[in-house]
Structure formats: structure tokens, C-alpha cells
């Protein structure tokens, strides 16, 4: 009881009191297991009640999870300057019965990125997020960084990118996060980014193709292509091609392409059903901002599907994701009409989060 009192867990339910020789522990991803030091074995079920449990919620303010030289998780209370191997959230566990199906979905529109990644440890993982200085790109980058990943914010505006890096470091000073220049509207910049990234001689486990343009007036990039098409699709397409060898060497790896349900409301075929390339980068007379955006999102879907078909045998998966209807972000900033519409719709939108599935817990081992 002294150890429990030290961790702030002395107020326990007698039903859950463990028999002599047993110890309650947690895995890195928040599942509770029980160690029997007498028989030197572990199990998921409570030795008296037979219940399975998992941790509920984040660590209390001021607490941090660390791993010792033997690989065992311990917890540091920075406010009270103390260390314990008992998870302070053990007083707030919830029952988990895998044999009873439930109709309630695990995540919904109010779920945050931090909740999705709760308990995950991305230490040693390298993540690149394009357009990560604001919006869902920033939330994605921050969430990965706060869970141990080495995150690279690939952005056009380095001033805003460095500000985003500072914001993340302000939440956790140990975060491994940096900014690199990437302008998707300039293919030479994409090439320079890929070269600079490869020069770091690191792996690439997750590439999030998030940056995008919406409601732009017609313009051509320096490469002679319509801007929305190049920024939303072609720049990312080129980036993935240049980093494909790194992704394959880093397998298992993942490419996530942020697309939109808007891809359903367009086509890129002519009246005879053949692919019409002129629709991808139209002239000024044939340009409509919303249609250009929709076509670029359709290209995202087609590209992601084909990339998965080609690279999944080599351990690289590709997923296209629709982040949510009328997601309130700064993507609408290029035209006041869309700004007005998005402002009116704001009370009905999702928060700026990314969704990642949690993997099942690994079987723990007894450590004395």
C-alpha cells in the first residue's frame, strides 16, 4: 500500500485488490496486465475478477512516461519531483471485455488526434507532413511529435513553419521536430527537398501529403501548369516518386494522401469517355476554381490506389483520407465568399484532427 500511496493510488476498490505475489502493470499503449512473481508469468485478466482493463485518459498534468535501460516503463512527476513504476492513471481504469461486441463506434467526429494516438510510442519513427504549419497538417505533425516521432514539417513559408516548430516544442521540449522548405508549386523545390531529405540519411516511415490549395484564381506555376492541379496533386505525386526508394527501405511504411469527398463531383474524361488531359491543367477560359479542386482530389484518389497496388507488396501502404465535411481551417482564405460560407458552417464542423488506428497490445513479459 505504501507504493500505491506514493503514486496517489491508495484509494482503491477492495474487489480489485491483488493476491500476494501479484503486481499490476501497464503496457506502453495503455493496457493493464498482471505479473505473478511467484510463478513468473503474466496475464491480461485480473487474477480475482477475471476482468480485462485499460487506462482511461491522458497522464495527469506534469507527468511524463519514460523507459528505463531495461525497457520497462516508468513515470516522472515533474511537479512533485518524484518517480514511480506505477502508472498514475491506474486509479481510473475502465473494464474492457473483448468477448462482448458493441455497436458503439470507437471514434467519432469529436475524437482528437491526441486521443487516437493515446498510448502509442513512435520513438524512432520518421514522419514528413506537407503543409504542416497550420490546420490539420499542424495537428498531425504535433500529435506525432508529442508521441515520440521525429517529425519534419515540409512547408513553403519557413517563417510560419518555424513558428509551428516553436509551438510544438513549447508543449514538449523533448520533441524531435524540424522544418524544411517545400514549395509544391515549384517542381525544382520538390526535387531540392527530396535531395536534402535523403542527405540526412534517415528512414521515412510515414509521409502525409496534406498541403493543398482551394478556391484559387486561375494562374500558372513557373512550371507552366495550373496552380491548383500542381499543388494538390502533381507536386505530391513527384515527391512520392522521388522518395519511393526511401519508403521501401523503411518498410513497413505508409503514405497518407489527404483528399476530399469532392472527388465524387467531377470527371476527367471527355464526352467519348477518354481521359482528357486538358481538364487537369485547363486554360483560363475553361477554369472554374471549385471544379479544379475537385479534379485534383480525384487525382489524389486514383494516385493513392495505384500507389498502394504497386508498393504494398514491398511493405509500403497508401491510404487516401477525407478529413471531414466542411472542416474549418484556413484553406478557404483565397476567396471571401468561401470564407463567409465556412464561417457560417463553423459550429457544425469537425475539429482539426487526424485519425489513426491503434494497434493491439503486445504480450508483456515479467521484469523483476
CSV table of C-alpha atoms in Angstrom, one decimal:
chain,number,residue,atom,x,y,z
A,1,UNK,CA,0.0,0.0,0.0
A,2,UNK,CA,2.9,2.3,0.5
A,3,UNK,CA,3.8,2.1,-3.1
A,4,UNK,CA,0.2,2.8,-4.1
A,5,UNK,CA,0.0,5.7,-1.8
A,6,UNK,CA,3.3,7.1,-3.3
A,7,UNK,CA,1.7,7.0,-6.7
A,8,UNK,CA,-1.5,8.5,-5.5
A,9,UNK,CA,-3.5,5.3,-5.9
A,10,UNK,CA,-4.2,4.4,-2.2
A,11,UNK,CA,-7.9,4.8,-2.7
A,12,UNK,CA,-8.6,1.5,-4.4
A,13,UNK,CA,-11.6,-0.8,-4.7
A,14,UNK,CA,-11.2,-3.9,-2.4
A,15,UNK,CA,-12.7,-6.0,-5.2
A,16,UNK,CA,-9.6,-5.3,-7.3
A,17,UNK,CA,-7.1,-6.0,-4.5
A,18,UNK,CA,-4.5,-8.3,-5.8
A,19,UNK,CA,-3.5,-11.6,-4.1
A,20,UNK,CA,0.0,-11.8,-2.6
A,21,UNK,CA,2.8,-12.1,-5.2
A,22,UNK,CA,0.8,-10.3,-7.9
A,23,UNK,CA,1.6,-6.9,-9.4
A,24,UNK,CA,-0.5,-4.6,-11.7
A,25,UNK,CA,1.3,-3.0,-14.6
A,26,UNK,CA,0.6,-1.2,-17.9
A,27,UNK,CA,1.9,-1.6,-21.4
A,28,UNK,CA,3.2,1.4,-23.4
A,29,UNK,CA,-0.1,1.6,-25.2
A,30,UNK,CA,-2.3,1.7,-22.1
A,31,UNK,CA,-3.4,-1.9,-21.5
A,32,UNK,CA,-3.3,-3.3,-17.9
A,33,UNK,CA,-1.7,-6.6,-17.3
A,34,UNK,CA,-0.9,-8.6,-14.2
A,35,UNK,CA,2.5,-10.1,-13.2
A,36,UNK,CA,2.7,-13.2,-11.0
A,37,UNK,CA,6.2,-13.0,-9.5
A,38,UNK,CA,5.7,-16.4,-7.7
A,39,UNK,CA,5.1,-18.3,-10.9
A,40,UNK,CA,6.9,-15.8,-13.2
A,41,UNK,CA,4.1,-15.4,-15.6
A,42,UNK,CA,1.8,-12.6,-16.9
A,43,UNK,CA,-1.8,-12.4,-17.9
A,44,UNK,CA,-4.3,-9.9,-19.2
A,45,UNK,CA,-7.2,-10.9,-16.8
A,46,UNK,CA,-7.3,-9.8,-13.2
A,47,UNK,CA,-6.5,-12.9,-11.1
A,48,UNK,CA,-9.6,-12.4,-8.9
A,49,UNK,CA,-12.3,-10.8,-11.0
A,50,UNK,CA,-11.2,-12.1,-14.4
A,51,UNK,CA,-11.7,-8.6,-15.9
A,52,UNK,CA,-9.5,-7.0,-18.5
A,53,UNK,CA,-8.8,-3.3,-18.1
A,54,UNK,CA,-7.2,-0.5,-19.9
A,55,UNK,CA,-6.1,3.0,-19.0
A,56,UNK,CA,-8.6,5.8,-19.5
A,57,UNK,CA,-7.4,9.3,-20.4
A,58,UNK,CA,-4.0,11.1,-20.7
A,59,UNK,CA,-1.4,11.3,-18.0
A,60,UNK,CA,-2.1,13.9,-15.3
A,61,UNK,CA,-0.6,17.4,-15.9
A,62,UNK,CA,3.0,17.4,-15.1
A,63,UNK,CA,3.5,13.6,-15.5
A,64,UNK,CA,5.7,12.1,-18.3
A,65,UNK,CA,6.2,8.5,-19.4
A,66,UNK,CA,9.8,7.3,-19.7
A,67,UNK,CA,11.6,3.9,-20.4
A,68,UNK,CA,14.5,2.6,-18.3
A,69,UNK,CA,17.6,0.9,-19.5
A,70,UNK,CA,15.8,-2.5,-19.2
A,71,UNK,CA,12.9,-1.4,-21.4
A,72,UNK,CA,10.4,-1.0,-18.5
A,73,UNK,CA,8.1,1.9,-18.5
A,74,UNK,CA,8.2,4.3,-15.5
A,75,UNK,CA,6.6,7.7,-14.8
A,76,UNK,CA,8.0,11.0,-13.7
A,77,UNK,CA,6.0,13.6,-11.8
A,78,UNK,CA,7.8,16.8,-12.7
A,79,UNK,CA,5.7,18.9,-10.3
A,80,UNK,CA,6.4,16.9,-7.2
A,81,UNK,CA,9.8,15.7,-8.3
A,82,UNK,CA,9.2,12.0,-7.9
A,83,UNK,CA,9.5,8.8,-10.0
A,84,UNK,CA,7.4,5.6,-9.9
A,85,UNK,CA,6.8,2.5,-11.9
A,86,UNK,CA,3.1,2.6,-11.2
A,87,UNK,CA,1.0,4.4,-13.8
A,88,UNK,CA,-0.8,7.3,-12.1
A,89,UNK,CA,-3.9,6.5,-14.3
A,90,UNK,CA,-4.4,3.1,-12.7
A,91,UNK,CA,-7.0,4.6,-10.4
A,92,UNK,CA,-9.1,5.5,-13.5
A,93,UNK,CA,-9.0,2.2,-15.5
A,94,UNK,CA,-12.1,1.0,-17.4
A,95,UNK,CA,-13.2,-2.5,-18.0
A,96,UNK,CA,-12.6,-4.0,-21.4
A,97,UNK,CA,-14.4,-7.2,-22.4
A,98,UNK,CA,-13.2,-8.3,-25.9
A,99,UNK,CA,-15.8,-11.1,-26.0
A,100,UNK,CA,-18.8,-8.7,-25.9
A,101,UNK,CA,-19.3,-6.9,-29.2
A,102,UNK,CA,-20.6,-3.3,-29.0
A,103,UNK,CA,-22.5,-1.3,-31.6
A,104,UNK,CA,-20.9,1.9,-30.4
A,105,UNK,CA,-18.1,3.1,-32.7
A,106,UNK,CA,-14.7,3.6,-31.2
A,107,UNK,CA,-14.1,7.1,-32.7
A,108,UNK,CA,-16.4,9.8,-33.8
A,109,UNK,CA,-16.3,13.4,-35.2
A,110,UNK,CA,-15.2,14.8,-31.9
A,111,UNK,CA,-12.3,12.5,-31.4
A,112,UNK,CA,-8.9,14.3,-31.3
A,113,UNK,CA,-5.6,13.3,-32.8
A,114,UNK,CA,-4.1,13.0,-29.3
A,115,UNK,CA,-6.9,10.6,-28.3
A,116,UNK,CA,-6.3,8.5,-31.4
A,117,UNK,CA,-2.6,8.2,-30.6
A,118,UNK,CA,-3.1,7.7,-26.9
A,119,UNK,CA,-0.6,5.2,-25.6
A,120,UNK,CA,1.3,4.9,-28.9
A,121,UNK,CA,5.1,5.3,-28.9
A,122,UNK,CA,6.6,6.5,-32.2
A,123,UNK,CA,10.1,6.8,-30.9
A,124,UNK,CA,12.5,6.1,-33.8
A,125,UNK,CA,9.8,6.7,-36.5
A,126,UNK,CA,10.4,9.5,-39.1
A,127,UNK,CA,7.3,11.4,-40.3
A,128,UNK,CA,7.1,14.0,-43.0
A,129,UNK,CA,4.0,16.2,-43.2
A,130,UNK,CA,3.5,18.7,-46.0
A,131,UNK,CA,1.7,21.9,-45.3
A,132,UNK,CA,2.3,21.4,-41.5
A,133,UNK,CA,2.5,24.9,-40.3
A,134,UNK,CA,-1.3,25.2,-39.8
A,135,UNK,CA,-4.6,23.4,-39.9
A,136,UNK,CA,-4.9,19.6,-39.9
A,137,UNK,CA,-1.3,19.4,-41.1
A,138,UNK,CA,-0.1,21.1,-37.9
A,139,UNK,CA,-2.3,19.0,-35.7
A,140,UNK,CA,-1.0,15.8,-37.4
A,141,UNK,CA,2.6,16.9,-37.0
A,142,UNK,CA,2.2,17.9,-33.4
A,143,UNK,CA,0.4,14.7,-32.4
A,144,UNK,CA,3.2,12.6,-34.0
A,145,UNK,CA,5.9,14.7,-32.3
A,146,UNK,CA,4.3,14.5,-28.9
A,147,UNK,CA,4.3,10.7,-29.2
A,148,UNK,CA,8.0,10.5,-29.9
A,149,UNK,CA,8.3,10.6,-33.7
A,150,UNK,CA,10.9,12.6,-35.5
A,151,UNK,CA,8.7,15.0,-37.5
A,152,UNK,CA,9.6,17.1,-40.4
A,153,UNK,CA,7.3,20.0,-41.3
A,154,UNK,CA,7.6,20.4,-45.1
A,155,UNK,CA,6.3,23.9,-45.8
A,156,UNK,CA,6.6,26.7,-48.3
A,157,UNK,CA,6.6,29.6,-45.7
A,158,UNK,CA,9.6,28.9,-43.4
A,159,UNK,CA,8.7,31.8,-41.1
A,160,UNK,CA,5.3,30.2,-40.3
A,161,UNK,CA,6.9,26.7,-40.3
A,162,UNK,CA,9.5,27.7,-37.7
A,163,UNK,CA,6.7,29.3,-35.6
A,164,UNK,CA,4.9,25.9,-35.7
A,165,UNK,CA,8.0,24.1,-34.6
A,166,UNK,CA,8.3,26.5,-31.6
A,167,UNK,CA,4.7,25.9,-30.7
A,168,UNK,CA,5.3,22.1,-30.6
A,169,UNK,CA,8.5,22.5,-28.6
A,170,UNK,CA,6.6,24.7,-26.2
A,171,UNK,CA,4.3,21.8,-25.4
A,172,UNK,CA,7.1,19.3,-25.1
A,173,UNK,CA,10.8,20.4,-25.0
A,174,UNK,CA,12.0,16.9,-25.9
A,175,UNK,CA,10.0,16.8,-29.2
A,176,UNK,CA,12.1,16.0,-32.3
A,177,UNK,CA,10.7,18.4,-34.8
A,178,UNK,CA,12.2,20.5,-37.6
A,179,UNK,CA,11.1,22.5,-40.6
A,180,UNK,CA,12.3,22.1,-44.2
A,181,UNK,CA,11.4,24.1,-47.3
A,182,UNK,CA,9.0,22.6,-49.8
A,183,UNK,CA,7.1,24.6,-52.4
A,184,UNK,CA,4.8,22.2,-54.3
A,185,UNK,CA,4.1,24.9,-56.9
A,186,UNK,CA,7.7,24.6,-58.0
A,187,UNK,CA,8.9,21.2,-59.1
A,188,UNK,CA,12.5,22.2,-58.6
A,189,UNK,CA,11.7,22.9,-54.9
A,190,UNK,CA,10.2,19.4,-54.6
A,191,UNK,CA,13.4,18.0,-56.1
A,192,UNK,CA,15.6,20.0,-53.7
A,193,UNK,CA,13.5,18.9,-50.7
A,194,UNK,CA,13.9,15.2,-51.7
A,195,UNK,CA,17.7,15.7,-52.1
A,196,UNK,CA,18.0,17.5,-48.8
A,197,UNK,CA,15.9,14.8,-47.0
A,198,UNK,CA,18.0,12.0,-48.5
A,199,UNK,CA,21.2,13.7,-47.4
A,200,UNK,CA,20.0,13.3,-43.8
A,201,UNK,CA,20.4,9.5,-44.3
A,202,UNK,CA,17.3,8.7,-42.2
A,203,UNK,CA,14.4,6.4,-42.7
A,204,UNK,CA,10.9,7.5,-43.8
A,205,UNK,CA,8.1,5.7,-42.1
A,206,UNK,CA,5.1,8.0,-42.7
A,207,UNK,CA,4.6,10.6,-45.5
A,208,UNK,CA,1.5,12.7,-45.1
A,209,UNK,CA,0.6,14.5,-48.3
A,210,UNK,CA,-1.5,17.2,-46.7
A,211,UNK,CA,-0.8,20.5,-48.3
A,212,UNK,CA,-3.4,21.9,-50.6
A,213,UNK,CA,-4.9,24.9,-52.3
A,214,UNK,CA,-8.6,25.8,-52.6
A,215,UNK,CA,-10.6,28.4,-54.5
A,216,UNK,CA,-7.5,29.9,-56.1
A,217,UNK,CA,-7.9,32.3,-59.0
A,218,UNK,CA,-6.5,31.0,-62.3
A,219,UNK,CA,-2.8,31.1,-62.5
A,220,UNK,CA,0.1,29.1,-63.9
A,221,UNK,CA,3.1,28.0,-61.9
A,222,UNK,CA,6.7,28.5,-63.1
A,223,UNK,CA,6.5,25.0,-64.5
A,224,UNK,CA,3.6,26.1,-66.8
A,225,UNK,CA,0.8,24.2,-65.0
A,226,UNK,CA,-2.4,25.3,-63.4
A,227,UNK,CA,-1.6,26.0,-59.8
A,228,UNK,CA,-4.4,24.0,-58.0
A,229,UNK,CA,-3.6,20.9,-60.0
A,230,UNK,CA,0.2,21.1,-59.3
A,231,UNK,CA,-0.1,22.0,-55.6
A,232,UNK,CA,-2.8,19.5,-54.7
A,233,UNK,CA,-1.7,16.6,-56.9
A,234,UNK,CA,1.3,16.8,-59.2
A,235,UNK,CA,3.7,18.2,-56.6
A,236,UNK,CA,2.8,15.4,-54.2
A,237,UNK,CA,3.0,12.8,-57.0
A,238,UNK,CA,6.5,13.9,-57.8
A,239,UNK,CA,7.5,14.0,-54.1
A,240,UNK,CA,6.4,10.4,-53.6
A,241,UNK,CA,8.3,9.3,-56.7
A,242,UNK,CA,11.5,10.9,-55.5
A,243,UNK,CA,11.2,9.4,-52.0
A,244,UNK,CA,9.8,6.0,-53.1
A,245,UNK,CA,13.2,4.2,-52.6
A,246,UNK,CA,13.5,5.6,-49.0
A,247,UNK,CA,9.9,4.5,-48.2
A,248,UNK,CA,10.6,0.9,-49.5
A,249,UNK,CA,13.9,0.7,-47.5
A,250,UNK,CA,12.0,1.9,-44.4
A,251,UNK,CA,9.2,-0.7,-44.7
A,252,UNK,CA,6.8,-1.1,-43.1
A,253,UNK,CA,6.0,2.5,-44.2
A,254,UNK,CA,2.8,4.4,-45.1
A,255,UNK,CA,1.8,7.2,-47.5
A,256,UNK,CA,-1.3,9.1,-46.5
A,257,UNK,CA,-2.9,11.3,-49.1
A,258,UNK,CA,-5.4,13.9,-47.8
A,259,UNK,CA,-8.2,14.0,-50.4
A,260,UNK,CA,-11.8,15.0,-50.2
A,261,UNK,CA,-15.3,13.8,-50.9
A,262,UNK,CA,-15.4,16.5,-53.5
A,263,UNK,CA,-13.6,14.0,-55.8
A,264,UNK,CA,-17.1,12.5,-56.5
A,265,UNK,CA,-18.4,15.6,-58.2
A,266,UNK,CA,-16.2,15.7,-61.3
A,267,UNK,CA,-14.6,13.7,-64.0
A,268,UNK,CA,-11.5,13.9,-66.2
A,269,UNK,CA,-12.9,12.2,-69.3
A,270,UNK,CA,-14.2,13.8,-72.4
A,271,UNK,CA,-17.6,13.2,-74.0
A,272,UNK,CA,-16.4,9.9,-75.5
A,273,UNK,CA,-15.2,8.6,-72.2
A,274,UNK,CA,-11.5,9.0,-72.9
A,275,UNK,CA,-9.1,10.7,-70.5
A,276,UNK,CA,-8.9,14.4,-71.3
A,277,UNK,CA,-5.5,15.8,-70.0
A,278,UNK,CA,-6.5,19.3,-70.8
A,279,UNK,CA,-9.0,19.2,-68.0
A,280,UNK,CA,-6.3,18.6,-65.5
A,281,UNK,CA,-4.5,21.9,-66.3
A,282,UNK,CA,-7.1,24.0,-68.0
A,283,UNK,CA,-6.8,27.3,-69.7
A,284,UNK,CA,-8.1,30.5,-68.1
A,285,UNK,CA,-11.3,30.4,-70.2
A,286,UNK,CA,-12.1,26.8,-69.1
A,287,UNK,CA,-11.2,27.3,-65.5
A,288,UNK,CA,-13.5,27.1,-62.5
A,289,UNK,CA,-11.9,27.0,-59.1
A,290,UNK,CA,-14.2,24.5,-57.5
A,291,UNK,CA,-14.0,22.1,-60.4
A,292,UNK,CA,-10.3,22.4,-60.5
A,293,UNK,CA,-10.1,21.5,-56.8
A,294,UNK,CA,-12.5,18.5,-57.3
A,295,UNK,CA,-10.4,17.2,-60.2
A,296,UNK,CA,-7.2,17.5,-58.2
A,297,UNK,CA,-8.8,15.5,-55.3
A,298,UNK,CA,-9.9,12.8,-57.8
A,299,UNK,CA,-6.3,12.6,-59.0
A,300,UNK,CA,-5.4,12.1,-55.3
A,301,UNK,CA,-7.7,9.1,-55.0
A,302,UNK,CA,-6.5,7.4,-58.3
A,303,UNK,CA,-2.9,8.0,-57.4
A,304,UNK,CA,-3.2,6.6,-53.9
A,305,UNK,CA,-5.0,3.5,-55.1
A,306,UNK,CA,-2.4,2.8,-57.8
A,307,UNK,CA,0.5,3.5,-55.4
A,308,UNK,CA,-0.9,1.0,-52.9
A,309,UNK,CA,-1.3,-1.6,-55.7
A,310,UNK,CA,2.4,-1.2,-56.7
A,311,UNK,CA,4.1,-0.7,-53.4
A,312,UNK,CA,2.1,-2.8,-50.8
A,313,UNK,CA,4.0,-6.0,-51.8
A,314,UNK,CA,7.1,-4.1,-50.8
A,315,UNK,CA,5.7,-3.1,-47.4
A,316,UNK,CA,4.5,0.4,-48.2
A,317,UNK,CA,0.8,1.0,-47.9
A,318,UNK,CA,-1.0,4.0,-49.3
A,319,UNK,CA,-4.3,5.4,-48.0
A,320,UNK,CA,-6.4,8.4,-49.2
A,321,UNK,CA,-8.4,10.1,-46.4
A,322,UNK,CA,-11.3,12.5,-46.4
A,323,UNK,CA,-10.7,14.6,-43.2
A,324,UNK,CA,-14.3,15.6,-42.7
A,325,UNK,CA,-17.2,17.6,-44.2
A,326,UNK,CA,-16.7,21.4,-44.1
A,327,UNK,CA,-13.7,21.0,-41.9
A,328,UNK,CA,-12.9,24.5,-40.5
A,329,UNK,CA,-9.4,25.5,-41.4
A,330,UNK,CA,-7.6,28.3,-43.4
A,331,UNK,CA,-8.0,26.5,-46.7
A,332,UNK,CA,-10.8,28.9,-47.7
A,333,UNK,CA,-8.7,32.0,-47.3
A,334,UNK,CA,-8.3,32.8,-51.0
A,335,UNK,CA,-11.9,34.0,-51.6
A,336,UNK,CA,-14.2,35.9,-49.3
A,337,UNK,CA,-17.3,34.1,-50.4
A,338,UNK,CA,-15.9,30.7,-49.2
A,339,UNK,CA,-14.6,32.4,-46.0
A,340,UNK,CA,-18.2,33.6,-45.3
A,341,UNK,CA,-19.7,30.1,-46.0
A,342,UNK,CA,-17.1,28.4,-43.9
A,343,UNK,CA,-17.6,30.9,-41.0
A,344,UNK,CA,-21.4,30.2,-41.1
A,345,UNK,CA,-20.8,26.5,-41.1
A,346,UNK,CA,-18.2,26.5,-38.3
A,347,UNK,CA,-20.5,25.4,-35.5
A,348,UNK,CA,-21.2,22.2,-37.4
A,349,UNK,CA,-17.7,21.3,-38.4
A,350,UNK,CA,-15.2,18.8,-37.0
A,351,UNK,CA,-12.1,19.9,-35.1
A,352,UNK,CA,-8.8,19.8,-36.9
A,353,UNK,CA,-7.6,16.3,-36.2
A,354,UNK,CA,-6.2,13.3,-37.9
A,355,UNK,CA,-7.4,9.7,-37.3
A,356,UNK,CA,-5.0,6.8,-36.9
A,357,UNK,CA,-6.0,3.3,-35.8
A,358,UNK,CA,-4.4,1.9,-32.6
A,359,UNK,CA,-2.7,-1.5,-32.9
A,360,UNK,CA,-3.5,-4.3,-30.4
A,361,UNK,CA,-1.2,-4.6,-27.3
A,362,UNK,CA,1.8,-6.9,-27.4
A,363,UNK,CA,2.2,-9.7,-24.9
A,364,UNK,CA,4.1,-8.3,-21.9
A,365,UNK,CA,6.9,-10.0,-20.0
A,366,UNK,CA,7.7,-10.1,-16.3
A,367,UNK,CA,10.6,-7.9,-15.2
A,368,UNK,CA,11.7,-8.1,-11.5
